[in-house]
mmCIF file of C-alpha atoms (C1' of nucleotides) in Angstrom:
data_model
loop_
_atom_site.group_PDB
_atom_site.id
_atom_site.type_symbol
_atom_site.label_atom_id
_atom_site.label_comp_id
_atom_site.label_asym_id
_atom_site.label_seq_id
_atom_site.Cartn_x
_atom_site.Cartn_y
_atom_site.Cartn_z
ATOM 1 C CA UNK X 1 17.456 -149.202 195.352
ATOM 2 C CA UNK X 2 20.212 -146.507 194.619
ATOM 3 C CA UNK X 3 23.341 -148.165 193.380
ATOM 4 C CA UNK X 4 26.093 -145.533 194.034
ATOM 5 C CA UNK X 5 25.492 -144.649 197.340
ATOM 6 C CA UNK X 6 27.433 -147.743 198.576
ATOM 7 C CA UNK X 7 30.063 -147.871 195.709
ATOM 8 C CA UNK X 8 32.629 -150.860 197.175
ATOM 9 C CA UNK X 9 35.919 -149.771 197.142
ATOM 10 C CA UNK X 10 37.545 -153.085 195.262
ATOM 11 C CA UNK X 11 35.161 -153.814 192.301
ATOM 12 C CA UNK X 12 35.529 -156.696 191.031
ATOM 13 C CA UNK X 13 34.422 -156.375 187.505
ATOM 14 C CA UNK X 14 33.627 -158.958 185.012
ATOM 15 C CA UNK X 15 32.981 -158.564 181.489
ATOM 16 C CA UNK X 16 29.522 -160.201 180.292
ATOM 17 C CA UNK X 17 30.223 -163.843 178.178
ATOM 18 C CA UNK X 18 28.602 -164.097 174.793
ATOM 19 C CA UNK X 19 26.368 -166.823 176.431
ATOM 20 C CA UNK X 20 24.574 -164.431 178.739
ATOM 21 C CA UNK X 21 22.878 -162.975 175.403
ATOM 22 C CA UNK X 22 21.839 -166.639 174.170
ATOM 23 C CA UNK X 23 20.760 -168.225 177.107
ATOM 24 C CA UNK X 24 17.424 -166.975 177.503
ATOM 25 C CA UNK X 25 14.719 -165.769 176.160
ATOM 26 C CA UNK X 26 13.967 -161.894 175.587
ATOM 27 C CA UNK X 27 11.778 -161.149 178.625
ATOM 28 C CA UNK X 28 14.612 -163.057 180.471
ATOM 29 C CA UNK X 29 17.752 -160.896 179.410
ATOM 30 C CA UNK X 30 15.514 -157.733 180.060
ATOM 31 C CA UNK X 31 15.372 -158.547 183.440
ATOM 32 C CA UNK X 32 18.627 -160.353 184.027
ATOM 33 C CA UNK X 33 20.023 -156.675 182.470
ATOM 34 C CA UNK X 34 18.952 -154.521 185.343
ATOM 35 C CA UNK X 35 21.791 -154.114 187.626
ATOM 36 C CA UNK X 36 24.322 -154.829 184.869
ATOM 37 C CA UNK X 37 26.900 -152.429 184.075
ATOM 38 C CA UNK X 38 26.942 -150.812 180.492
ATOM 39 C CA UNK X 39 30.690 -149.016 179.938
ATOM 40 C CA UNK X 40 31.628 -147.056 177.269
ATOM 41 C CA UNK X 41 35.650 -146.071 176.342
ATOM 42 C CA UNK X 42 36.672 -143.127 173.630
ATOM 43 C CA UNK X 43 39.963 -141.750 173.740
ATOM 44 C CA UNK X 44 41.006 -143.055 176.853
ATOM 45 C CA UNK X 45 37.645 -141.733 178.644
ATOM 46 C CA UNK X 46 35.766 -144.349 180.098
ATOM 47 C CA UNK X 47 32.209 -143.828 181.533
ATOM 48 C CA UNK X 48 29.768 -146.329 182.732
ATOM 49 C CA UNK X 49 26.163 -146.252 184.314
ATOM 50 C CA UNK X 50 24.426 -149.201 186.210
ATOM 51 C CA UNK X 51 21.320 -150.728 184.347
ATOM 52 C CA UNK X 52 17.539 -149.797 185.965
ATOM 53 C CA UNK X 53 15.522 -149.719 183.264
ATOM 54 C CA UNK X 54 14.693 -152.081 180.387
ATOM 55 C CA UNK X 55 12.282 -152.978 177.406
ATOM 56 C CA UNK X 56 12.190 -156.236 176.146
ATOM 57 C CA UNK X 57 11.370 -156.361 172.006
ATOM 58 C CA UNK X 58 10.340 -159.103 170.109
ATOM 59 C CA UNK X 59 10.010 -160.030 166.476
ATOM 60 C CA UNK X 60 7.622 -162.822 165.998
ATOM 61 C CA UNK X 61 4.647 -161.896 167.563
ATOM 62 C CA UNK X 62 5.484 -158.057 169.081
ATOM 63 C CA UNK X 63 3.711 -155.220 166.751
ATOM 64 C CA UNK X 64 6.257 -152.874 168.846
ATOM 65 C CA UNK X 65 8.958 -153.926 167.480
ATOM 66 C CA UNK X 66 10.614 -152.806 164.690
ATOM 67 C CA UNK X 67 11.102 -156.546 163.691
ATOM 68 C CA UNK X 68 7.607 -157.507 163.867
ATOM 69 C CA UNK X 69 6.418 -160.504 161.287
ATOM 70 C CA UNK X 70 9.913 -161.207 161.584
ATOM 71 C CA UNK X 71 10.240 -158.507 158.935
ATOM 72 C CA UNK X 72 13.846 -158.022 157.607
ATOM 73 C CA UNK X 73 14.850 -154.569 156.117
ATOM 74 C CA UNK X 74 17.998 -152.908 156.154
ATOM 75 C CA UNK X 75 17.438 -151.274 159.480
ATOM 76 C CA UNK X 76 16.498 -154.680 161.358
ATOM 77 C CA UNK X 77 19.096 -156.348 159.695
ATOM 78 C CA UNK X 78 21.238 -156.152 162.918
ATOM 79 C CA UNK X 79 18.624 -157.470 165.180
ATOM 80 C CA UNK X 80 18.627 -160.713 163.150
ATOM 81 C CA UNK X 81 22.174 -161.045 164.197
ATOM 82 C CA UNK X 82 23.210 -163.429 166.982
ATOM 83 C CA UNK X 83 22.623 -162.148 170.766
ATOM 84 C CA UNK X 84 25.252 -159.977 172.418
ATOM 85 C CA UNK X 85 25.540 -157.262 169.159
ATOM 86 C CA UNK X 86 24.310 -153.656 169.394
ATOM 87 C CA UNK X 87 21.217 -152.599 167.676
ATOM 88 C CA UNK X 88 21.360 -148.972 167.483
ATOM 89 C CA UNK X 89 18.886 -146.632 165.155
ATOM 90 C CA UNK X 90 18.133 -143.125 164.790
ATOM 91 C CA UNK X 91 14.323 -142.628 166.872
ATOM 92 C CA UNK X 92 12.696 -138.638 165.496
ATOM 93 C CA UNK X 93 15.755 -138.134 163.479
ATOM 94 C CA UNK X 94 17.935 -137.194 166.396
ATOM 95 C CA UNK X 95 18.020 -139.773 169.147
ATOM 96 C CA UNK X 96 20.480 -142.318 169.306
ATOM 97 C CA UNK X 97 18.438 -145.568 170.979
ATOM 98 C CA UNK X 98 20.668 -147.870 172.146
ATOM 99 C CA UNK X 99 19.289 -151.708 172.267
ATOM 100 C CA UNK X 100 20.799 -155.418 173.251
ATOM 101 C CA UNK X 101 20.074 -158.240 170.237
ATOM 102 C CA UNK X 102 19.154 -161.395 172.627
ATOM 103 C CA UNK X 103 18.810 -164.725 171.502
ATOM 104 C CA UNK X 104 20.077 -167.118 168.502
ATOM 105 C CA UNK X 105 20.815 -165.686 165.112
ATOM 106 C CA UNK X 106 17.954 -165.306 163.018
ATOM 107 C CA UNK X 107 15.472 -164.504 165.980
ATOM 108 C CA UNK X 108 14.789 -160.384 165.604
ATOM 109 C CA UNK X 109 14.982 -159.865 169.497
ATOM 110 C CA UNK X 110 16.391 -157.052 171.329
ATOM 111 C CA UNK X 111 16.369 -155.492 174.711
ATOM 112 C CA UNK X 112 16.328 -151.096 174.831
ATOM 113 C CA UNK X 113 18.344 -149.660 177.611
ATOM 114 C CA UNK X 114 16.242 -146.842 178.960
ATOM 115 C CA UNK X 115 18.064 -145.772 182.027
ATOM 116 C CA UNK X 116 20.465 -146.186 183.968
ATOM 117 C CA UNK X 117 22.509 -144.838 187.058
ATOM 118 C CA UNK X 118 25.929 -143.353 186.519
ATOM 119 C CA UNK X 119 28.933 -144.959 188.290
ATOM 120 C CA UNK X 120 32.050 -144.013 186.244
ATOM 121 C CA UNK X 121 33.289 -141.031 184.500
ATOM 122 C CA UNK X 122 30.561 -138.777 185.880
ATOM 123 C CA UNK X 123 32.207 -135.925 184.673
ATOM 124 C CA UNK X 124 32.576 -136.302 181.105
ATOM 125 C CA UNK X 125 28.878 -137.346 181.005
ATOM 126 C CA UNK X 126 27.943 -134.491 182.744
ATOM 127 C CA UNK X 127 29.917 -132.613 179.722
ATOM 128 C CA UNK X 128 27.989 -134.334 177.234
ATOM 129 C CA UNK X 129 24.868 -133.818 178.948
ATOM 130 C CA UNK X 130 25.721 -130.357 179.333
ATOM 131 C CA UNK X 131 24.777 -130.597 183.168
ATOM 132 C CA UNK X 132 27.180 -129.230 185.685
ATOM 133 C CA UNK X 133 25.841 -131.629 188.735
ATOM 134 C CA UNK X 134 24.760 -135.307 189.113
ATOM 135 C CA UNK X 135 21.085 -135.903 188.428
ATOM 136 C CA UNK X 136 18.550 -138.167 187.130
ATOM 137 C CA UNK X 137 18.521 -136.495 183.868
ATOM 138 C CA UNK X 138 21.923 -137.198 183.076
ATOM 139 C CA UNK X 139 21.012 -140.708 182.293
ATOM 140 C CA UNK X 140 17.121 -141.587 182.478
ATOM 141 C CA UNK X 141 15.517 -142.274 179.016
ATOM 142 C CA UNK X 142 16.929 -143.643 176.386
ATOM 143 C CA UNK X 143 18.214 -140.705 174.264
ATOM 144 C CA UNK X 144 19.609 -138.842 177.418
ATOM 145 C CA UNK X 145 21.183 -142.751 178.251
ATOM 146 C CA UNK X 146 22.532 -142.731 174.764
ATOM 147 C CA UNK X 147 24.103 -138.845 175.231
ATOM 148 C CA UNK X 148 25.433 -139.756 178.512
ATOM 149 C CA UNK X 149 27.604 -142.629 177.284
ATOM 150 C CA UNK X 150 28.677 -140.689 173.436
ATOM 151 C CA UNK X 151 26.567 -143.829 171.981
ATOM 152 C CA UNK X 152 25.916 -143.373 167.932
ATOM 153 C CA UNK X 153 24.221 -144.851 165.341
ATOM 154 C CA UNK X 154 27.473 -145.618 163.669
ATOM 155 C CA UNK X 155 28.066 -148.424 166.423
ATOM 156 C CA UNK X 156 25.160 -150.244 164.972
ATOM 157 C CA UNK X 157 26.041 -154.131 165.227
ATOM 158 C CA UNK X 158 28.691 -153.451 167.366
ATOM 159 C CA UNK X 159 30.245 -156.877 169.757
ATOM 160 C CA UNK X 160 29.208 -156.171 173.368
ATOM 161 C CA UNK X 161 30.724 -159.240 174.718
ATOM 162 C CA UNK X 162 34.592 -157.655 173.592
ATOM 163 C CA UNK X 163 36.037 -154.550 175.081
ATOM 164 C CA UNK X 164 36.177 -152.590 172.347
ATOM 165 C CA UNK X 165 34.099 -149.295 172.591
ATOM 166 C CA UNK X 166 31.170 -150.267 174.396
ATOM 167 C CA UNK X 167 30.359 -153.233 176.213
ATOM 168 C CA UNK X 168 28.898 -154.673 179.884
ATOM 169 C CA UNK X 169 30.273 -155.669 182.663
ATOM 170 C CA UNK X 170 28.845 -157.673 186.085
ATOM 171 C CA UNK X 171 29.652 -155.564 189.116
ATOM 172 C CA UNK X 172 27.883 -158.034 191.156
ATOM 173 C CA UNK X 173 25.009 -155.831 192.412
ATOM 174 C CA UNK X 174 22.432 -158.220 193.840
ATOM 175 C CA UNK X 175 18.849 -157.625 192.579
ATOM 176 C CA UNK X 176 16.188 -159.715 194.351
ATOM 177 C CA UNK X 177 12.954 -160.188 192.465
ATOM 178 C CA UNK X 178 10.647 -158.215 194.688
ATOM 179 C CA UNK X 179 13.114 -155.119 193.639
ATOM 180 C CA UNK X 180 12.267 -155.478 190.002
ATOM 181 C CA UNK X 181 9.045 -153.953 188.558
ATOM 182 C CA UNK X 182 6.971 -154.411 185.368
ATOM 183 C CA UNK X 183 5.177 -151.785 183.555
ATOM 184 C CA UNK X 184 3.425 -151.344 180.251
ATOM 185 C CA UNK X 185 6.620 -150.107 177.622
ATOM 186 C CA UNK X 186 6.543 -146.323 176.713
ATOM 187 C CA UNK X 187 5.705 -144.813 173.206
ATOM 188 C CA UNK X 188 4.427 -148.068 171.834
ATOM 189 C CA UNK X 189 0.825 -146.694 171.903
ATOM 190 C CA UNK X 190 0.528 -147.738 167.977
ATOM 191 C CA UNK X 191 0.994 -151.536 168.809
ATOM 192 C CA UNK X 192 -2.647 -151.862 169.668
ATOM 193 C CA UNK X 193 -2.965 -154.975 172.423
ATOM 194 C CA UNK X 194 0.610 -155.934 172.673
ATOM 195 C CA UNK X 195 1.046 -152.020 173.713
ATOM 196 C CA UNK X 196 -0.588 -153.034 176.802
ATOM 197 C CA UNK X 197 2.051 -156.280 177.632
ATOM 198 C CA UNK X 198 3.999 -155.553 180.613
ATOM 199 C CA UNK X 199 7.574 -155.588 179.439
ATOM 200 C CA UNK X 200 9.031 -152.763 180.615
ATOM 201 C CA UNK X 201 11.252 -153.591 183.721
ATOM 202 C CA UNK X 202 13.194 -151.202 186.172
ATOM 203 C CA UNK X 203 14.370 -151.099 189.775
ATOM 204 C CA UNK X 204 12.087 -150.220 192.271
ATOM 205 C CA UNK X 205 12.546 -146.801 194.101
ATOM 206 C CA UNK X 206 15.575 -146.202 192.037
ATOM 207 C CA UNK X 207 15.841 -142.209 191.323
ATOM 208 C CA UNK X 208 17.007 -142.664 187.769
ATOM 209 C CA UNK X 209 13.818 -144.976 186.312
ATOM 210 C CA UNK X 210 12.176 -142.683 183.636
ATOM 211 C CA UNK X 211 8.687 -143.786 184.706
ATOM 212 C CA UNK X 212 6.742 -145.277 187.431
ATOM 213 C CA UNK X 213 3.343 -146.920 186.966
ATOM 214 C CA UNK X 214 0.850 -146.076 189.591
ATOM 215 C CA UNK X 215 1.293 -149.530 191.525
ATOM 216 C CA UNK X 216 4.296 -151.433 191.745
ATOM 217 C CA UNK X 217 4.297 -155.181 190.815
ATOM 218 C CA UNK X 218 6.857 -157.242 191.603
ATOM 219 C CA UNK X 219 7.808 -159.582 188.323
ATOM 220 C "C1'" DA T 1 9.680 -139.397 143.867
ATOM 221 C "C1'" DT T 2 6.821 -138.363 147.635
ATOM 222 C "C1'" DA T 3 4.696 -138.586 152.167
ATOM 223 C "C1'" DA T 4 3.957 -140.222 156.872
ATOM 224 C "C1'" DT T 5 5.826 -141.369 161.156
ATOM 225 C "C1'" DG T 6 8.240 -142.431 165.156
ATOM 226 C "C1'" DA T 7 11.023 -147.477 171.202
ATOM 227 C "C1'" DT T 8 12.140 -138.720 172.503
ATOM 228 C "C1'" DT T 9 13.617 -134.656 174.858
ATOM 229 C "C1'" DC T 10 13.714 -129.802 175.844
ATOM 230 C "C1'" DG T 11 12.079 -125.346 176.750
ATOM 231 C "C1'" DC T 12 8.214 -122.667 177.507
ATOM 232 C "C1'" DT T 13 3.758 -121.731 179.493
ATOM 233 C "C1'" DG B 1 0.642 -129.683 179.172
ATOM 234 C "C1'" DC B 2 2.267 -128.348 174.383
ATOM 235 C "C1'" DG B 3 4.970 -127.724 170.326
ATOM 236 C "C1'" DA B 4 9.314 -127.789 168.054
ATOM 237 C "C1'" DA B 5 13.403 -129.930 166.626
ATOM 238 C "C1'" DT B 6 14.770 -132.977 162.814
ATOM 239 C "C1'" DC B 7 15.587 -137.122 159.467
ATOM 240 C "C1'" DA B 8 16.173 -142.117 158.433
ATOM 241 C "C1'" DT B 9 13.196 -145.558 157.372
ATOM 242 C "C1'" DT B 10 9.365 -147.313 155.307
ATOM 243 C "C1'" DA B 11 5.427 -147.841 152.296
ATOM 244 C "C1'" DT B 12 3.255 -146.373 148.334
ATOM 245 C "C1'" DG B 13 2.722 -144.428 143.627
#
DNA sequence: ATAATGATTCGCT
DNA sequence: GCGAATCATTATG
């Protein structure tokens, strides 16, 4: 599913409540995510990109994540926080990865935004991309997400449910759940067995997903 | 104080 | 496909 091909011209555009982080568990508000609408606003510039891929991270019982043993340093501070801040960290000293703290405070979770499809301000992330046309590399993977959308480590616990810099939005783009997709995450390959758990989700047949498996699975 | 290592991408080959 | 870029975080001494 490509979401910008049929672009309606009234959006209606809601901002995501605070609840929408709590409600659920992490595998939940990975896959409630896709099709959500993650906006960014600097200087007057807003750009935005609908959500096709996600990975959900948890701390208890996830070697993947950074959280793991529900292990509290000062990096994973933030994902201890409540759901609905930004956890954002620094991944080979020079991507920004940009990731979604679900669930009560105290619970380590978080969701990374891998890719996603641009809808708004194309042109000043085609600028920061250094791209002159639209393309999937604009905004598939996580760092090139991250580039697309000026996100930075120094919005680290940031409030997504408050306009402020960055925050998402519910455009209203219907995802049934034979268009959604699970997949082993990527770069995990050090978490042994939970490497293999399928928590990776993205839209199926959607240009802008960084990776397909070799069969697709509806979740 | 030192050393190892990534939730990656890009440009070549 | 491969290697480089590039550094905060983390564990260990």
């Amino acid at each position: 599913m490509v979401f910008s091909e049929n672009l309606p011209e009234k959006r209606i555009r809601r901002l995501l409540s605070r609840s929408f982080f709590h409600e659920e568990d992490v595998l939940s508000v990975a896959k409630n995510l896709l099709g959500k609408v993650l906006v960014t606003q600097f200087s007057g510039i807003e750009t935005a990109g609908v959500i096709v891929e996600t990975e959900a991270y948890r701390g208890a019982d996830d070697r993947a994540c950074h959280a793991y043993m529900n292990k509290r340093t000062k990096r994973t501070e933030t994902m201890f926080r409540a759901g609905g801040h930004a956890y954002i960290y620094l991944c080979y000293g020079l991507h920004h990865l940009f990731n979604v703290v679900s669930g009560p405070e105290e619970v380590p979770d978080a969701v990374l935004i891998r890719a996603m499809e641009p809808v708004l301000g194309l042109d000043e992330m085609l600028r920061r991309r250094n791209l002159n046309r639209n393309q999937p590399k604009v905004s598939s993977g996580p760092a090139c997400l991250s580039m697309a959308l000026g996100i930075h480590k120094h919005m680290d616990g940031d409030r997504l449910w408050e306009k402020s810099g960055i925050w998402l939005e519910d455009w209203s783009f219907a995802l049934d759940k034979d268009q959604i997709a699970a997949d082993t995450r990527i770069g995990v390959s050090y978490a042994g067995s939970d490497a293999l758990r399928p928590w990776r989700f993205f839209v199926k047949n959607n240009p802008w997903v960084s990776a397909y498996p070799k069969g697709l699975e509806s979740v």
